[in-house]
Amino acid sequence: IGIDSVLQTYQSRRRADTTGMVFATDTLNRLFSNRIPPLPLLRKIGLKMVARTPAAKTFFMTQAMGAPGLLSGLVREQRDVA
């Protein structure tokens, strides 16, 4: 469905991002599924802080979407090759 070299380039460039997202997702899952006494209070405080801080909210949303501009850069490179 695609040129192998383009797919390999995409995969290698996205590897760190996907690994980081897997780690973050696993950490959040462990944090939110754990009922150790201080964690519910810490979760509540942390979520409120992020909700009230636009820069933090933007940071986390950007991270969750992946590396900004990476996909468009790969598309641009492919367009230039074609």
PDB file of C-alpha atoms in Angstrom:
ATOM      1  CA  ILE A   1       0.000   0.000   0.000  1.00  0.00           C
ATOM      2  CA  GLY A   2       3.037   2.255   0.254  1.00  0.00           C
ATOM      3  CA  ILE A   3       6.678   2.595  -0.610  1.00  0.00           C
ATOM      4  CA  ASP A   4       8.726   0.569   1.881  1.00  0.00           C
ATOM      5  CA  SER A   5      11.362   3.269   2.374  1.00  0.00           C
ATOM      6  CA  VAL A   6       8.692   5.879   3.204  1.00  0.00           C
ATOM      7  CA  LEU A   7       6.976   3.534   5.647  1.00  0.00           C
ATOM      8  CA  GLN A   8      10.283   2.652   7.317  1.00  0.00           C
ATOM      9  CA  THR A   9      11.167   6.341   7.648  1.00  0.00           C
ATOM     10  CA  TYR A  10       7.784   7.055   9.186  1.00  0.00           C
ATOM     11  CA  GLN A  11       8.097   4.131  11.585  1.00  0.00           C
ATOM     12  CA  SER A  12      11.593   5.078  12.734  1.00  0.00           C
ATOM     13  CA  ARG A  13      10.634   8.725  13.257  1.00  0.00           C
ATOM     14  CA  ARG A  14       7.502   7.841  15.202  1.00  0.00           C
ATOM     15  CA  ARG A  15       9.097   5.130  17.376  1.00  0.00           C
ATOM     16  CA  ALA A  16      10.102   7.427  20.254  1.00  0.00           C
ATOM     17  CA  ASP A  17       6.698   9.138  20.227  1.00  0.00           C
ATOM     18  CA  THR A  18       4.755   5.891  20.244  1.00  0.00           C
ATOM     19  CA  THR A  19       6.964   4.398  22.954  1.00  0.00           C
ATOM     20  CA  GLY A  20       6.480   7.513  25.069  1.00  0.00           C
ATOM     21  CA  MET A  21       2.713   7.413  24.560  1.00  0.00           C
ATOM     22  CA  VAL A  22       2.581   3.742  25.568  1.00  0.00           C
ATOM     23  CA  PHE A  23       4.566   4.544  28.725  1.00  0.00           C
ATOM     24  CA  ALA A  24       2.345   7.532  29.560  1.00  0.00           C
ATOM     25  CA  THR A  25      -0.840   5.542  28.969  1.00  0.00           C
ATOM     26  CA  ASP A  26       0.390   2.686  31.147  1.00  0.00           C
ATOM     27  CA  THR A  27       1.386   5.112  33.899  1.00  0.00           C
ATOM     28  CA  LEU A  28      -1.990   6.865  33.799  1.00  0.00           C
ATOM     29  CA  ASN A  29      -3.779   3.524  33.845  1.00  0.00           C
ATOM     30  CA  ARG A  30      -1.829   2.445  36.926  1.00  0.00           C
ATOM     31  CA  LEU A  31      -2.365   5.821  38.590  1.00  0.00           C
ATOM     32  CA  PHE A  32      -6.124   5.909  38.020  1.00  0.00           C
ATOM     33  CA  SER A  33      -6.783   2.235  38.808  1.00  0.00           C
ATOM     34  CA  ASN A  34      -4.939   2.362  42.123  1.00  0.00           C
ATOM     35  CA  ARG A  35      -6.780   3.093  45.377  1.00  0.00           C
ATOM     36  CA  ILE A  36      -3.807   3.626  47.678  1.00  0.00           C
ATOM     37  CA  PRO A  37      -5.040   6.369  50.098  1.00  0.00           C
ATOM     38  CA  PRO A  38      -3.011   9.407  48.960  1.00  0.00           C
ATOM     39  CA  LEU A  39      -3.498   8.760  45.217  1.00  0.00           C
ATOM     40  CA  PRO A  40      -7.180   9.765  44.846  1.00  0.00           C
ATOM     41  CA  LEU A  41      -6.451  13.133  46.469  1.00  0.00           C
ATOM     42  CA  LEU A  42      -3.291  13.647  44.375  1.00  0.00           C
ATOM     43  CA  ARG A  43      -5.208  12.758  41.192  1.00  0.00           C
ATOM     44  CA  LYS A  44      -7.931  15.240  42.033  1.00  0.00           C
ATOM     45  CA  ILE A  45      -5.435  18.023  42.759  1.00  0.00           C
ATOM     46  CA  GLY A  46      -3.406  17.242  39.616  1.00  0.00           C
ATOM     47  CA  LEU A  47      -6.446  17.218  37.331  1.00  0.00           C
ATOM     48  CA  LYS A  48      -7.716  20.501  38.764  1.00  0.00           C
ATOM     49  CA  MET A  49      -4.298  22.111  38.292  1.00  0.00           C
ATOM     50  CA  VAL A  50      -4.144  21.019  34.648  1.00  0.00           C
ATOM     51  CA  ALA A  51      -7.738  22.128  34.035  1.00  0.00           C
ATOM     52  CA  ARG A  52      -6.966  25.590  35.419  1.00  0.00           C
ATOM     53  CA  THR A  53      -3.680  26.042  33.561  1.00  0.00           C
ATOM     54  CA  PRO A  54      -4.172  26.583  29.818  1.00  0.00           C
ATOM     55  CA  ALA A  55      -0.472  26.049  29.052  1.00  0.00           C
ATOM     56  CA  ALA A  56      -0.480  22.679  30.843  1.00  0.00           C
ATOM     57  CA  LYS A  57      -3.701  21.647  29.124  1.00  0.00           C
ATOM     58  CA  THR A  58      -2.253  22.582  25.722  1.00  0.00           C
ATOM     59  CA  PHE A  59       0.988  20.732  26.498  1.00  0.00           C
ATOM     60  CA  PHE A  60      -0.782  17.489  27.391  1.00  0.00           C
ATOM     61  CA  MET A  61      -3.132  17.698  24.408  1.00  0.00           C
ATOM     62  CA  THR A  62      -0.217  18.318  22.030  1.00  0.00           C
ATOM     63  CA  GLN A  63       1.720  15.398  23.483  1.00  0.00           C
ATOM     64  CA  ALA A  64      -1.291  13.115  23.145  1.00  0.00           C
ATOM     65  CA  MET A  65      -1.630  14.058  19.460  1.00  0.00           C
ATOM     66  CA  GLY A  66       1.981  13.159  18.706  1.00  0.00           C
ATOM     67  CA  ALA A  67       4.956  15.204  17.594  1.00  0.00           C
ATOM     68  CA  PRO A  68       3.652  18.447  16.091  1.00  0.00           C
ATOM     69  CA  GLY A  69       4.458  18.772  12.431  1.00  0.00           C
ATOM     70  CA  LEU A  70       6.102  15.353  12.052  1.00  0.00           C
ATOM     71  CA  LEU A  71       3.402  13.822   9.896  1.00  0.00           C
ATOM     72  CA  SER A  72       3.073  16.928   7.747  1.00  0.00           C
ATOM     73  CA  GLY A  73       6.869  16.929   7.306  1.00  0.00           C
ATOM     74  CA  LEU A  74       6.816  13.333   6.110  1.00  0.00           C
ATOM     75  CA  VAL A  75       3.976  14.123   3.732  1.00  0.00           C
ATOM     76  CA  ARG A  76       5.912  17.128   2.421  1.00  0.00           C
ATOM     77  CA  GLU A  77       9.008  14.966   1.853  1.00  0.00           C
ATOM     78  CA  GLN A  78       6.973  12.370  -0.035  1.00  0.00           C
ATOM     79  CA  ARG A  79       5.347  15.063  -2.175  1.00  0.00           C
ATOM     80  CA  ASP A  80       8.779  16.432  -3.070  1.00  0.00           C
ATOM     81  CA  VAL A  81       9.971  12.943  -4.087  1.00  0.00           C
ATOM     82  CA  ALA A  82       6.942  12.308  -6.303  1.00  0.00           C
TER      83      ALA A  82
END
